[in-house]
Amino acid sequence: MTAVTACRSCGGTDLQRFLDLGTTPLPDALVDPGADLSQEERFPLGVAFCPSCSLVQLTEEVSAEKMFVDNYHYYSSFSDHLLKHSREHALGLLRSRGLGPDSLVVEVASNDGYLLRNFVEAGVPVLGVDPSPGPAAAAVEAGVPTLREFFGIDLARRLVTEGKRADVIIANNVMAHVPDLNGFVAGMKHLLADDGLITVENPYVRDLVDHCEFDTIYHEHFCYFSCTAVDALARRHGLWLNDVEYFPDLHGGTLRWHLGHHDRRTDTVRAYLREEAERGLTELSAYADFADRVRRVCTDLATLIRERRAAGRTVAAYGAAAKGAMLLNHAGLGTDLVEYVVDRNPHKQGKLMPGTHQPVRPPEVLLEEQPDDVLLLAWNFRDEILAQQAEYIARGGRFIVPVPSPEVVP
Ligand code: JHZ
Ligand code: ZN
């Protein structure tokens, strides 16, 4: 672990720390049941604002190998909502970019091939890049050619030397995950064909703050982006931020940034930049009361669950998500309060949640055991999971949604 002393984007050394989340285990470091729990590692987690380029970022860095090669069980294909969103993205690009058998679509962090398979189906050549062994193997199995590597300027140079240029580069939920942010953007710039398009998706820092989504802050996410920060980053590498799309229901509020070699800036981009300045997201002030709000959610949630347990109710949780591990740890919800977690990813089942050690079980358990309450750790899939658990609810089960403030539904 190393302390971050300069901004990951602009190199500015005046980082202003506004949140200290103590120490936590790594969010995806699910524990094997037989493991020696006293050996579990914890790392400090703090967040700072860069006044020079507005980038919000972690103050400590854990090695990417440790997080994405050794401990990664996240498979994108377990959410129907995400699969639908990705398919619509792919179909939109196929139409708008006129992609065909001579094109090349590169996806960075292509995971299990959840998105690229739509292009494969349409006969468009693709290349996935992902360093995580399990998801990358699943992608190859699904017919999506995948390089099991980290993406950056070195890999981009190698691909260009091999004669490759990308007509479209897609980077979803990965720009936050790279320690060498500038090497990553330089790589995309280098690999992109002259009239090519880069689309980058990431949760929007404005929504993180507005909806108190503090559990999405964890070691895997080195950075938290605004349009202002992305604009500065892109310009540094000779790229233009030309358009922005907003998906309020994806991961708590996601932006898709369109980048290219040439200036085709839309009014939408100008409007976002203006609004961010007006809202204070380009200053520390927007983040000033965030730490207090985080503490309040943790306290209120723990109190609510304690009261319900004291009233004799049983409590389980849904979603062995990275953010779920963070929420359980920050709110101090051990096995005395939340008995187990259900998740439909078989790679997570049978393991224990990092730090709080609830066993991860399949979702069918909810109907078998009918716990009185289920804490919805994967609150970003609220509609999808509530619909899927209609029978559990019809039998009297209740969900506790933790953010923006704890709420019992229905
Ligand atoms: P989910 C992920 O974070 C991964 P996480 C990553 N770190 C990132 O950047 C963000 O997304 C944006 C399960 N599930 O996707 C699947 C069901 O069991 O919110 C997952 O284990 N049944 C790259 O890990 C978990 O819940 C369901 O019906 O916080 C959700 O995790 C659905 C919909 C999901 O991500
Ligand atoms: Zn900066």
Coordinates of N, CA and C in Angstrom, one line a residue, residues 4-8 10-16 49-52 57:
V4 N -0.9 8.4 -1.6 CA -1.0 9.2 -2.8 C -0.7 10.6 -2.4
T5 N 0.4 11.2 -3.1 CA 0.8 12.5 -2.7 C 0.5 13.5 -3.8
A6 N 0.3 13.0 -5.0 CA 0.0 13.9 -6.2 C -1.2 13.4 -6.9
C7 N -2.0 14.4 -7.5 CA -3.2 14.0 -8.2 C -2.9 13.0 -9.3
R8 N -3.7 12.0 -9.4 CA -3.6 10.9 -10.4 C -3.7 11.4 -11.8
C10 N -3.7 15.4 -12.9 CA -2.9 16.5 -13.3 C -1.6 16.6 -12.5
G11 N -1.3 15.8 -11.5 CA -0.1 15.8 -10.8 C 0.0 16.9 -9.7
G12 N -1.1 17.6 -9.5 CA -1.1 18.7 -8.5 C -0.9 18.1 -7.1
T13 N -0.2 18.8 -6.3 CA 0.2 18.3 -5.0 C -0.6 18.9 -3.8
D14 N -1.7 19.5 -4.1 CA -2.5 20.2 -3.1 C -3.8 19.4 -2.8
L15 N -3.7 18.1 -2.8 CA -4.9 17.2 -2.5 C -5.5 17.6 -1.2
Q16 N -6.9 17.8 -1.2 CA -7.6 18.1 0.0 C -8.5 17.0 0.4
F49 N -9.9 15.7 -2.7 CA -10.3 16.5 -3.9 C -9.1 17.2 -4.4
C50 N -9.0 17.3 -5.8 CA -7.8 18.0 -6.3 C -8.3 19.4 -6.8
P51 N -7.9 20.5 -6.2 CA -8.4 21.8 -6.6 C -8.0 22.2 -8.0
S52 N -6.9 21.6 -8.5 CA -6.4 22.0 -9.8 C -7.3 21.4 -11.0
Q57 N -10.4 11.5 -5.6 CA -9.6 10.3 -5.6 C -9.2 9.8 -4.3

